[in-house]
Amino acid sequence: MSMLNQVRSAGGRGVQRIWLGIILRVLAQIFAIAPFFIAWLALQKLVFQQGNWQYWPQLTLALLLCFFAQLVCSHFGQLGCFLGSYDIMLRYREAVADHLRNLPLGYFQRHRLGETSALLTDHMRRVEEIFSHLLPEVIVGLSAPLIFVAMLLTVNVPLTLALLGTLPVGLLLLWIMSRCMLRATRQQGERFALASGLLLEFIGGIKTLRLFNRHQSMMDKIERNFADIKQASMGIEAWGGGGVQLFRLCAELGLVTLFICAAMLAQQHALDPFSWLLFVLVAVKVIDPLLDAAAWFTLMSVMRQSSQRLNALMAEPVQAEQSDIRLPERNDIAFSGVSFAWEPQRPVLNNISFRVPQGTVTALVGASGSGKSTILHLLGRFAEVQQGEITLGGVPVSRLGSAQLYERLGYVFQDVQLFDGSVLDNVRIGRPDASDEEVIAACQAACCHRFVLRLPQGYHTPLGEGAGRLSGGERQRLSVARMMLKNPAVILLDEATALLDPLTQSELQLALSRLAVGKTVLMIAHRLRTVEYAEQILVVDNGEIVARGDHQQLLAQQGIYQRLWQAQEAGAIAQ
């Protein structure tokens, strides 16, 4: 569905206000034009009656009415356009935010944060300007010449055609130049999105870059991107400005052809002085709005690309929060012949099949990049499987709404996301209705209590954006506390203890073991000591399960698992 269709369906009173505003502004143009023709008719009557014309009061009243009507229509017309556009964009922003909320989480893995941020700020602002300024200005700017031309045709057809004779050539040149300009605009948009992402990456990683004295190389990359943006911007100005200037030249040549035609008609005694006076006064009023409309139209062509980018975002398939399928009573997990690739020709998983019985612990082990995290992501419907099926309690997860699915699943990732709020606020995300005592109990179970009490305001301490005052291990423990507070039936752990010191790791491992009692657990682990007592261990290599069994069975197979175990044990002894 295009943006305009979405606006019509969700715009409400905004669309009506814009159209009413445009109609009022067109009426304002009519009232601005009317005095010329009223004066022309009055002059003819005055000359015909040899100065004995008795309608001077009526003429004065008509001109005053036109003046005040123009002011009123112009004021309320502009007000209607602005209020209507703000109403439309408020609803459209809500629709985009709602759409983003329902996108699969894999979308945010495939797209840069800067790209999405630019969509919601710069491109959204440009679309707003289409409705608040550009579209009304183009329509109103074209309405005045059309009204003038319609009335001039009733006065003198040859002069009207002479005035407009060069416009088709100007329109053709404007269209050709606009096509070239749009190509440069697309390049500029791509480079702006890249620059936004690079800046966010630079700001977020400036500590690491400076510690390794590599910030200059990133700055050089950003500066090269800015140079590319400058080059694309110059192309836009050259093509866009050139097209407008060529159109302006052709339009103003219409004045030349008007004078030539008038001279020819005068030689033939086919032009009365009052008609010629009217055309002299009105010709500029016909041409000037066309020049402005050409500039507005060129800008609108550029800004339409922003709407196309937003259309592409809104065309991304969403996941329903709820479905007609009830959550199953059981919590066993099954992968049946699942294959998946984030990019074509680059498979990540190939024909994966396994089952996690309810109430058991299954561990995924293997080298980095083997596909372990993708298995957890597909279970949470971050993306849809391309072949095979994943079920929870016998029900395909593709038939469950995202809210239903995440009610049953609890994730703890390596990358912890904390927000600009207090400790209580961040942990309470796991269960918004939890009391302070329940939050504190979850933090105690996740070994957070001691370091939280050392914070300036304890559990009420604002963490700030990204919780920069906390260590990686402390942030991860708060993430575990959040999941403990949620207390889901299915627990998914992506190396939940990776950033913890050995003592805290052992404490948290004990807490997770207590939490996992009676629950279905699927976990990724690099430290094999943490999965030694799992009921099932799956060894993943190059997107395939190459071995399965418990700890003792896999050691006896003398495969990848045995080599990983021996390497880790040797490292532990060396330490």
Coordinates of C-alpha atoms in Angstrom, one line a residue:
M1 CA 0.0 0.0 0.0
S2 CA 1.5 3.4 -1.0
M3 CA 1.9 6.2 1.5
L4 CA -1.0 8.2 0.0
N5 CA -3.3 5.2 0.3
Q6 CA -2.3 4.8 4.0
V7 CA -2.9 8.5 4.5
R8 CA -6.4 8.3 3.0
S9 CA -7.2 5.3 5.2
A10 CA -5.7 6.8 8.4
G11 CA -5.7 10.5 7.8
G12 CA -9.1 11.2 9.3
R13 CA -9.9 14.9 9.4
G14 CA -6.4 15.8 8.2
V15 CA -7.1 14.9 4.6
Q16 CA -10.4 16.9 4.7
R17 CA -8.6 19.9 6.2
I18 CA -5.9 19.8 3.5
W19 CA -8.4 19.7 0.7
L20 CA -10.5 22.4 2.3
G21 CA -7.3 24.5 2.7
I22 CA -6.4 24.0 -0.9
I23 CA -9.9 25.0 -2.1
L24 CA -9.8 28.1 0.1
R25 CA -6.3 29.1 -1.3
V26 CA -7.6 28.5 -4.9
L27 CA -10.5 30.8 -4.1
A28 CA -8.0 33.3 -2.7
Q29 CA -6.2 33.2 -6.1
I30 CA -9.6 33.8 -7.9
F31 CA -10.3 36.8 -5.7
A32 CA -6.8 38.1 -6.4
I33 CA -7.3 37.7 -10.2
A34 CA -10.9 39.1 -10.3
P35 CA -9.9 42.8 -9.9
F36 CA -8.0 42.8 -13.2
F37 CA -11.0 41.6 -15.2
I38 CA -13.4 43.8 -13.2
A39 CA -11.3 46.8 -14.0
W40 CA -11.1 45.8 -17.6
L41 CA -14.8 45.6 -17.9
A42 CA -15.2 48.9 -16.0
L43 CA -12.8 50.6 -18.4
Q44 CA -14.7 49.4 -21.4
K45 CA -18.0 50.5 -20.0
L46 CA -16.5 53.9 -19.0
V47 CA -15.2 54.6 -22.4
F48 CA -18.4 53.3 -24.1
Q49 CA -20.5 55.7 -21.9
Q50 CA -18.0 58.6 -22.4
G51 CA -17.4 59.1 -18.6
N52 CA -21.0 59.1 -17.6
W53 CA -20.8 55.9 -15.7
Q54 CA -22.8 55.7 -12.5
Y55 CA -21.5 52.5 -11.0
W56 CA -18.4 53.8 -9.2
P57 CA -19.7 52.8 -5.7
Q58 CA -20.5 49.2 -6.9
L59 CA -17.0 49.0 -8.5
T60 CA -15.3 50.1 -5.2
L61 CA -17.4 47.7 -3.2
A62 CA -16.6 44.8 -5.6
L63 CA -12.8 45.6 -5.3
L64 CA -13.0 45.8 -1.5
L65 CA -14.9 42.5 -1.3
C66 CA -12.3 40.8 -3.5
F67 CA -9.5 42.2 -1.3
F68 CA -11.0 41.0 2.0
A69 CA -12.2 37.7 0.6
Q70 CA -8.6 37.1 -0.6
L71 CA -7.2 37.8 2.9
V72 CA -9.7 35.5 4.6
C73 CA -9.4 32.7 2.2
S74 CA -5.6 32.9 2.1
H75 CA -5.4 32.9 5.9
F76 CA -7.8 30.0 6.6
G77 CA -6.5 28.1 3.6
Q78 CA -2.9 28.1 4.8
L79 CA -4.1 27.3 8.4
G80 CA -6.1 24.3 7.1
C81 CA -3.2 23.0 5.1
F82 CA -0.8 23.2 8.1
L83 CA -3.3 21.7 10.6
G84 CA -4.3 19.0 8.2
S85 CA -0.7 18.0 7.4
Y86 CA 0.2 17.9 11.1
D87 CA -2.8 15.7 11.8
I88 CA -2.0 13.4 8.9
M89 CA 1.7 13.1 9.9
L90 CA 0.8 12.5 13.5
R91 CA -1.3 9.5 12.4
Y92 CA 1.3 8.4 9.9
R93 CA 4.0 8.5 12.5
E94 CA 1.9 6.4 14.8
A95 CA 1.3 3.9 12.0
V96 CA 5.0 3.7 11.3
A97 CA 5.9 3.3 15.0
D98 CA 3.2 0.6 15.3
H99 CA 4.6 -1.1 12.1
L100 CA 8.1 -1.0 13.5
R101 CA 6.9 -2.6 16.7
N102 CA 5.4 -5.5 14.9
L103 CA 8.4 -6.2 12.5
P104 CA 10.3 -9.4 13.0
L105 CA 13.4 -8.7 15.2
G106 CA 15.5 -10.0 12.3
Y107 CA 14.7 -6.7 10.4
F108 CA 16.8 -4.8 12.9
Q109 CA 19.7 -7.2 12.5
R110 CA 19.7 -6.6 8.7
H111 CA 19.5 -2.8 8.7
R112 CA 21.8 -0.2 10.2
L113 CA 20.5 1.7 13.2
G114 CA 21.4 4.9 11.4
E115 CA 19.3 3.9 8.4
T116 CA 16.2 3.3 10.5
S117 CA 16.9 6.5 12.5
A118 CA 17.1 8.6 9.2
L119 CA 13.8 7.1 8.1
L120 CA 12.0 8.2 11.2
T121 CA 13.5 11.7 11.3
D122 CA 14.8 13.2 8.0
H123 CA 12.6 11.2 5.6
M124 CA 9.6 11.6 7.8
R125 CA 10.2 15.4 8.0
R126 CA 10.4 15.6 4.2
V127 CA 7.2 13.7 3.7
E128 CA 5.5 16.2 6.2
E129 CA 6.7 19.1 4.0
I130 CA 5.0 17.5 1.0
F131 CA 1.6 17.8 2.7
S132 CA 2.2 21.1 4.6
H133 CA 4.0 23.1 1.9
L134 CA 4.8 21.4 -1.5
L135 CA 1.5 19.8 -2.5
P136 CA -0.6 22.8 -1.7
E137 CA 1.9 25.2 -3.3
V138 CA 2.0 23.2 -6.5
I139 CA -1.8 23.0 -6.8
V140 CA -2.3 26.6 -5.9
G141 CA 0.6 27.7 -8.1
L142 CA -0.9 26.0 -11.1
S143 CA -4.5 27.1 -10.3
A144 CA -3.8 30.8 -10.8
P145 CA -2.4 30.4 -14.3
L146 CA -5.2 28.0 -15.3
I147 CA -7.8 30.5 -14.1
F148 CA -6.1 33.4 -15.9
V149 CA -5.7 31.4 -19.1
A150 CA -9.4 30.3 -19.0
M151 CA -10.5 33.9 -18.7
L152 CA -7.9 35.2 -21.2
L153 CA -9.2 32.8 -23.8
T154 CA -12.5 34.5 -23.7
V155 CA -10.8 37.9 -24.4
N156 CA -8.3 37.0 -27.1
V157 CA -7.4 33.4 -28.2
P158 CA -4.3 34.2 -30.4
L159 CA -2.6 36.3 -27.7
T160 CA -3.3 33.5 -25.1
L161 CA -1.8 30.8 -27.3
A162 CA 1.2 33.0 -28.0
L163 CA 1.8 33.5 -24.3
L164 CA 1.7 29.7 -23.7
G165 CA 3.4 28.6 -26.9
T166 CA 6.8 27.9 -25.4
L167 CA 5.6 26.2 -22.3
P168 CA 5.5 22.6 -23.7
V169 CA 9.2 22.8 -24.6
G170 CA 10.0 24.0 -21.1
L171 CA 8.0 21.2 -19.5
L172 CA 9.8 18.6 -21.6
L173 CA 13.2 20.0 -20.6
L174 CA 12.1 20.1 -16.9
W175 CA 11.0 16.5 -17.0
I176 CA 14.3 15.3 -18.6
M177 CA 16.4 17.2 -16.1
S178 CA 14.3 16.0 -13.2
R179 CA 14.9 12.4 -14.1
C180 CA 18.6 12.9 -14.0
M181 CA 18.3 14.8 -10.7
L182 CA 16.4 11.9 -9.1
R183 CA 19.2 9.5 -9.9
A184 CA 21.6 11.9 -8.0
T185 CA 19.1 12.2 -5.2
R186 CA 19.0 8.4 -4.7
Q187 CA 22.7 8.3 -4.5
Q188 CA 22.7 11.1 -2.0
G189 CA 20.0 9.4 0.1
E190 CA 22.1 6.2 0.2
R191 CA 25.2 8.1 1.2
F192 CA 23.3 10.0 3.9
A193 CA 22.1 6.7 5.4
L194 CA 25.6 5.3 5.3
A195 CA 27.0 8.5 6.9
S196 CA 24.4 8.3 9.7
G197 CA 25.3 4.7 10.4
L198 CA 29.1 5.5 10.4
L199 CA 28.6 8.4 12.8
L200 CA 26.6 6.3 15.2
E201 CA 29.3 3.6 15.0
F202 CA 32.1 6.1 15.4
I203 CA 30.4 7.7 18.5
G204 CA 29.6 4.4 20.0
G205 CA 33.1 3.0 19.5
I206 CA 35.2 6.1 20.0
K207 CA 36.7 4.7 23.2
T208 CA 37.9 1.6 21.5
L209 CA 39.1 3.5 18.4
R210 CA 41.1 6.0 20.5
L211 CA 42.6 3.2 22.7
F212 CA 43.9 1.5 19.6
N213 CA 44.8 4.9 17.9
R214 CA 42.5 4.0 15.0
H215 CA 40.1 6.9 15.2
Q216 CA 41.7 8.7 12.3
S217 CA 41.1 5.9 9.9
M218 CA 37.4 6.0 10.8
M219 CA 37.4 9.8 10.5
D220 CA 38.9 9.4 7.0
K221 CA 36.2 7.0 6.0
I222 CA 33.5 9.4 7.3
E223 CA 35.2 12.3 5.5
R224 CA 35.2 10.3 2.2
N225 CA 31.6 9.7 2.7
F226 CA 30.9 13.4 3.3
A227 CA 32.9 14.1 0.1
D228 CA 30.6 11.7 -1.8
I229 CA 27.6 13.4 -0.3
K230 CA 28.9 16.8 -1.5
Q231 CA 29.5 15.4 -5.0
A232 CA 25.9 14.0 -5.1
S233 CA 24.5 17.3 -3.8
M234 CA 26.3 19.3 -6.5
G235 CA 24.7 17.0 -9.1
I236 CA 21.3 17.5 -7.6
E237 CA 21.8 21.3 -7.7
A238 CA 23.1 21.2 -11.2
W239 CA 20.3 19.0 -12.6
G240 CA 17.5 20.4 -10.5
G241 CA 18.5 24.1 -10.8
G242 CA 19.3 23.7 -14.4
G243 CA 15.9 22.2 -15.2
V244 CA 14.1 25.0 -13.4
Q245 CA 16.2 27.7 -15.2
L246 CA 15.5 26.1 -18.6
F247 CA 11.8 26.0 -17.8
R248 CA 12.0 29.7 -16.7
L249 CA 13.7 30.6 -19.9
C250 CA 11.0 28.9 -22.0
A251 CA 8.2 30.4 -19.9
E252 CA 9.6 33.9 -20.2
L253 CA 10.1 33.5 -24.0
G254 CA 6.3 33.3 -24.0
L255 CA 6.3 37.1 -23.2
V256 CA 8.4 37.6 -26.3
T257 CA 6.0 35.7 -28.5
L258 CA 3.1 37.6 -26.9
F259 CA 4.6 40.9 -28.0
I260 CA 5.3 39.6 -31.5
C261 CA 1.7 38.3 -31.9
A262 CA 0.3 41.6 -30.5
A263 CA 2.3 43.5 -33.1
M264 CA 1.0 41.4 -35.9
L265 CA -2.6 41.8 -34.6
A266 CA -2.2 45.5 -34.3
Q267 CA -1.0 45.8 -37.9
Q268 CA -4.2 44.0 -38.9
H269 CA -6.3 46.3 -36.6
A270 CA -7.5 43.2 -34.8
L271 CA -6.4 44.2 -31.3
D272 CA -8.2 46.7 -29.2
P273 CA -6.2 48.7 -26.6
F274 CA -8.1 47.5 -23.6
S275 CA -7.5 43.9 -24.3
W276 CA -3.8 44.6 -24.9
L277 CA -3.7 46.5 -21.6
L278 CA -5.2 43.5 -19.8
F279 CA -2.7 41.1 -21.3
V280 CA 0.2 43.4 -20.4
L281 CA -1.0 43.5 -16.8
V282 CA -1.9 39.8 -16.5
A283 CA 1.0 38.1 -18.5
V284 CA 3.4 38.3 -15.6
K285 CA 0.7 37.0 -13.3
V286 CA 0.4 33.9 -15.5
I287 CA 4.2 33.3 -15.8
D288 CA 5.4 34.0 -12.2
P289 CA 3.3 31.3 -10.5
L290 CA 4.4 28.8 -13.2
L291 CA 8.0 29.5 -12.3
D292 CA 7.4 29.0 -8.6
A293 CA 5.4 25.8 -9.3
A294 CA 8.3 24.4 -11.3
A295 CA 10.6 24.8 -8.4
W296 CA 8.1 23.3 -6.0
F297 CA 7.4 20.5 -8.3
T298 CA 11.2 19.7 -8.6
L299 CA 11.4 19.7 -4.8
M300 CA 8.4 17.4 -4.5
S301 CA 9.9 15.0 -7.0
V302 CA 13.0 14.8 -4.7
M303 CA 10.9 14.4 -1.5
R304 CA 8.8 11.7 -3.1
Q305 CA 11.9 9.5 -2.7
S306 CA 11.6 9.8 1.0
S307 CA 8.0 8.6 0.8
Q308 CA 9.2 5.7 -1.3
R309 CA 11.7 4.7 1.4
L310 CA 8.9 4.9 4.0
N311 CA 6.7 2.8 1.6
A312 CA 9.4 0.2 1.5
L313 CA 9.5 0.1 5.3
M314 CA 5.7 -0.2 5.5
A315 CA 5.8 -3.0 3.0
E316 CA 8.0 -5.1 5.2
P317 CA 5.9 -8.1 6.4
V318 CA 4.9 -7.9 10.1
Q319 CA 4.1 -10.4 12.7
A320 CA 0.7 -10.3 14.4
E321 CA 0.8 -9.9 18.1
Q322 CA -2.1 -12.3 18.7
S323 CA -3.5 -15.2 16.7
D324 CA -6.5 -17.4 16.9
I325 CA -4.3 -20.3 18.0
R326 CA -4.2 -20.8 21.7
L327 CA -0.8 -21.2 23.4
P328 CA -0.1 -25.0 23.8
E329 CA -0.1 -26.5 27.2
R330 CA 3.2 -28.3 26.6
N331 CA 6.6 -26.6 26.1
D332 CA 8.6 -29.1 24.2
I333 CA 10.5 -27.7 21.2
A334 CA 11.0 -29.4 17.8
F335 CA 13.0 -28.4 14.7
S336 CA 12.1 -30.5 11.7
G337 CA 14.3 -30.1 8.5
V338 CA 14.9 -26.4 9.1
S339 CA 17.1 -24.6 6.6
F340 CA 17.8 -20.9 6.6
A341 CA 20.0 -18.2 4.9
W342 CA 20.2 -14.5 5.8
E343 CA 21.4 -13.8 2.3
P344 CA 20.9 -15.8 -0.9
Q345 CA 23.6 -18.4 -1.7
R346 CA 24.9 -18.1 1.9
P347 CA 23.1 -20.8 3.9
V348 CA 23.4 -20.5 7.7
L349 CA 21.4 -23.7 8.7
N350 CA 21.0 -26.8 6.6
N351 CA 18.4 -29.4 7.3
I352 CA 18.5 -29.0 11.1
S353 CA 16.3 -31.5 13.1
F354 CA 16.2 -32.0 16.8
R355 CA 13.8 -32.1 19.8
V356 CA 14.0 -30.5 23.2
P357 CA 11.6 -32.5 25.5
Q358 CA 9.7 -30.4 28.1
G359 CA 11.5 -29.8 31.3
T360 CA 14.9 -30.7 30.0
V361 CA 18.1 -28.8 29.2
T362 CA 19.6 -28.9 25.7
A363 CA 22.9 -27.2 25.0
L364 CA 24.2 -26.0 21.6
V365 CA 28.0 -26.0 21.3
G366 CA 30.3 -25.4 18.4
A367 CA 32.7 -22.9 16.9
S368 CA 31.6 -19.2 16.4
G369 CA 29.6 -18.7 13.2
S370 CA 28.4 -22.3 13.1
G371 CA 24.7 -21.2 13.3
K372 CA 23.9 -21.6 17.0
S373 CA 22.5 -18.1 17.6
T374 CA 20.4 -18.4 14.4
I375 CA 18.7 -21.4 15.9
L376 CA 17.6 -19.4 18.9
H377 CA 16.6 -16.5 16.7
L378 CA 14.4 -18.6 14.5
L379 CA 12.7 -20.1 17.5
G380 CA 11.7 -16.5 18.5
R381 CA 10.6 -15.7 14.9
F382 CA 13.3 -13.1 14.4
A383 CA 13.0 -14.3 10.8
E384 CA 10.8 -17.0 9.2
V385 CA 12.3 -20.3 8.3
Q386 CA 12.7 -20.9 4.5
Q387 CA 12.4 -24.6 4.7
G388 CA 11.1 -27.0 7.4
E389 CA 9.1 -26.2 10.6
I390 CA 9.6 -25.2 14.2
T391 CA 7.0 -26.2 16.8
L392 CA 6.4 -25.3 20.4
G393 CA 4.2 -27.8 22.2
G394 CA 3.3 -29.3 18.8
V395 CA 2.1 -26.0 17.4
P396 CA 4.1 -24.3 14.6
V397 CA 5.6 -21.1 15.9
S398 CA 4.7 -19.4 12.6
R399 CA 1.0 -19.7 13.7
L400 CA 1.5 -18.0 17.0
G401 CA 1.4 -14.3 17.5
S402 CA 4.6 -12.6 18.7
A403 CA 3.0 -11.5 22.0
Q404 CA 1.9 -15.1 22.6
L405 CA 5.3 -16.5 21.7
Y406 CA 7.3 -14.1 23.8
E407 CA 5.0 -14.7 26.8
R408 CA 6.2 -18.2 26.8
L409 CA 9.9 -17.6 25.8
G410 CA 12.6 -15.9 27.9
Y411 CA 15.8 -14.7 26.2
V412 CA 19.1 -13.7 27.7
F413 CA 21.6 -12.5 25.1
Q414 CA 25.2 -11.7 25.2
D415 CA 24.4 -8.1 24.1
V416 CA 22.5 -6.6 26.9
Q417 CA 20.1 -3.7 26.3
L418 CA 19.5 -1.5 29.3
F419 CA 17.5 1.8 29.2
D420 CA 17.7 5.2 30.7
G421 CA 15.8 4.5 33.9
S422 CA 16.5 3.2 37.4
V423 CA 17.6 -0.3 38.2
L424 CA 14.0 -1.1 39.3
D425 CA 12.6 0.2 36.0
N426 CA 15.1 -1.9 33.9
V427 CA 14.5 -5.1 35.7
R428 CA 10.7 -4.6 35.9
I429 CA 10.6 -4.8 32.1
G430 CA 10.5 -8.6 32.8
R431 CA 7.1 -8.2 34.5
P432 CA 5.7 -4.7 34.7
D433 CA 3.2 -5.4 37.5
A434 CA 6.0 -6.8 39.8
S435 CA 6.4 -5.1 43.2
D436 CA 9.7 -3.6 44.4
E437 CA 10.2 -6.5 46.7
E438 CA 9.8 -9.0 43.8
V439 CA 12.3 -7.0 41.7
I440 CA 14.8 -7.0 44.5
A441 CA 14.3 -10.8 45.1
A442 CA 15.0 -11.4 41.4
C443 CA 18.2 -9.3 41.6
Q444 CA 19.3 -11.2 44.7
A445 CA 18.8 -14.5 42.8
A446 CA 20.8 -13.1 39.9
C447 CA 23.7 -12.0 42.1
C448 CA 23.0 -8.3 41.5
H449 CA 22.0 -7.2 45.0
R450 CA 25.5 -6.3 46.3
F451 CA 26.7 -4.2 43.4
V452 CA 23.3 -2.4 43.2
L453 CA 23.5 -1.4 46.8
R454 CA 26.9 0.2 46.1
L455 CA 25.2 2.6 43.5
P456 CA 24.5 6.2 44.7
Q457 CA 20.8 5.7 45.1
G458 CA 20.6 1.9 45.2
Y459 CA 17.8 0.4 43.2
H460 CA 16.5 3.9 42.4
T461 CA 19.8 5.0 40.7
P462 CA 19.3 6.2 37.1
L463 CA 21.5 4.1 34.9
G464 CA 21.7 6.6 32.0
E465 CA 21.6 5.7 28.3
G466 CA 23.3 2.3 27.8
A467 CA 24.0 2.0 31.5
G468 CA 27.6 3.1 30.9
R469 CA 28.4 3.2 34.7
L470 CA 28.0 -0.6 34.9
S471 CA 30.5 -3.2 33.9
G472 CA 29.6 -5.8 31.2
G473 CA 29.1 -8.5 33.8
E474 CA 26.9 -6.2 35.9
R475 CA 24.7 -5.4 32.9
Q476 CA 24.4 -9.1 32.1
R477 CA 23.4 -10.0 35.6
L478 CA 20.6 -7.4 35.5
S479 CA 19.5 -9.0 32.2
V480 CA 19.4 -12.3 33.9
A481 CA 17.4 -10.8 36.8
R482 CA 14.9 -9.4 34.3
M483 CA 14.4 -12.9 32.9
M484 CA 14.1 -14.4 36.3
L485 CA 11.4 -11.9 37.2
K486 CA 9.5 -12.8 34.0
N487 CA 9.9 -16.5 35.0
P488 CA 9.0 -18.0 31.5
A489 CA 8.3 -21.6 30.8
V490 CA 10.9 -21.8 28.1
I491 CA 14.4 -20.3 28.7
L492 CA 16.8 -19.4 25.9
L493 CA 20.3 -18.5 27.0
D494 CA 23.0 -17.2 24.6
E495 CA 26.1 -17.6 26.7
A496 CA 24.5 -15.9 29.7
T497 CA 27.5 -16.2 31.9
A498 CA 30.2 -15.2 29.4
L499 CA 31.1 -11.9 30.9
L500 CA 31.2 -12.9 34.6
D501 CA 34.1 -13.7 36.8
P502 CA 34.5 -17.3 37.9
L503 CA 33.0 -16.7 41.4
T504 CA 30.0 -14.8 40.2
Q505 CA 29.6 -17.3 37.3
S506 CA 29.3 -20.2 39.7
E507 CA 26.8 -18.3 41.8
L508 CA 24.7 -17.4 38.8
Q509 CA 25.0 -20.8 37.3
L510 CA 23.4 -22.2 40.6
A511 CA 20.6 -19.6 40.4
L512 CA 19.9 -20.5 36.8
S513 CA 19.9 -24.1 37.7
R514 CA 17.2 -23.4 40.3
L515 CA 15.2 -21.3 37.8
A516 CA 15.5 -24.1 35.2
V517 CA 13.8 -26.7 37.4
G518 CA 10.7 -28.0 35.5
K519 CA 11.4 -25.6 32.6
T520 CA 12.4 -26.2 29.0
V521 CA 15.9 -24.8 28.4
L522 CA 17.8 -24.3 25.2
M523 CA 21.2 -22.7 25.7
I524 CA 24.3 -21.8 23.8
A525 CA 27.6 -22.3 25.6
H526 CA 31.2 -21.9 24.8
R527 CA 32.5 -23.1 28.2
L528 CA 31.7 -26.7 28.1
R529 CA 31.9 -27.0 32.0
T530 CA 28.5 -25.1 32.1
V531 CA 26.7 -27.7 30.0
E532 CA 28.4 -30.8 31.4
Y533 CA 25.1 -31.9 33.1
A534 CA 22.7 -31.1 30.3
E535 CA 20.4 -33.9 29.2
Q536 CA 21.2 -33.3 25.6
I537 CA 24.2 -31.6 23.9
L538 CA 24.0 -30.7 20.2
V539 CA 27.3 -30.1 18.3
V540 CA 26.8 -27.6 15.5
D541 CA 29.3 -27.1 12.7
N542 CA 28.8 -25.2 9.5
G543 CA 25.0 -25.0 9.9
E544 CA 24.5 -28.7 10.6
I545 CA 24.2 -30.9 13.7
V546 CA 27.2 -33.2 13.4
A547 CA 26.9 -34.9 16.8
R548 CA 24.4 -35.3 19.7
G549 CA 24.3 -36.9 23.0
D550 CA 25.1 -36.2 26.7
H551 CA 28.6 -35.2 27.9
Q552 CA 30.0 -38.7 28.4
Q553 CA 28.6 -40.0 25.1
L554 CA 30.2 -37.1 23.1
L555 CA 33.5 -37.5 24.8
A556 CA 33.5 -41.2 23.8
Q557 CA 32.9 -40.3 20.1
Q558 CA 36.3 -38.6 19.8
G559 CA 34.9 -35.8 17.6
I560 CA 34.6 -32.0 17.7
Y561 CA 33.2 -32.0 21.2
Q562 CA 36.1 -34.0 22.6
R563 CA 38.6 -31.7 21.0
L564 CA 36.9 -28.6 22.4
W565 CA 36.8 -30.2 25.8
Q566 CA 40.4 -31.1 25.8
A567 CA 41.4 -27.7 24.6
Q568 CA 39.4 -25.9 27.3
E569 CA 40.7 -28.3 30.0
A570 CA 44.3 -27.7 28.9
G571 CA 43.7 -24.0 29.0
A572 CA 42.2 -24.2 32.5
I573 CA 45.2 -26.2 33.8
A574 CA 47.7 -23.7 32.2
Q575 CA 46.0 -20.9 34.1

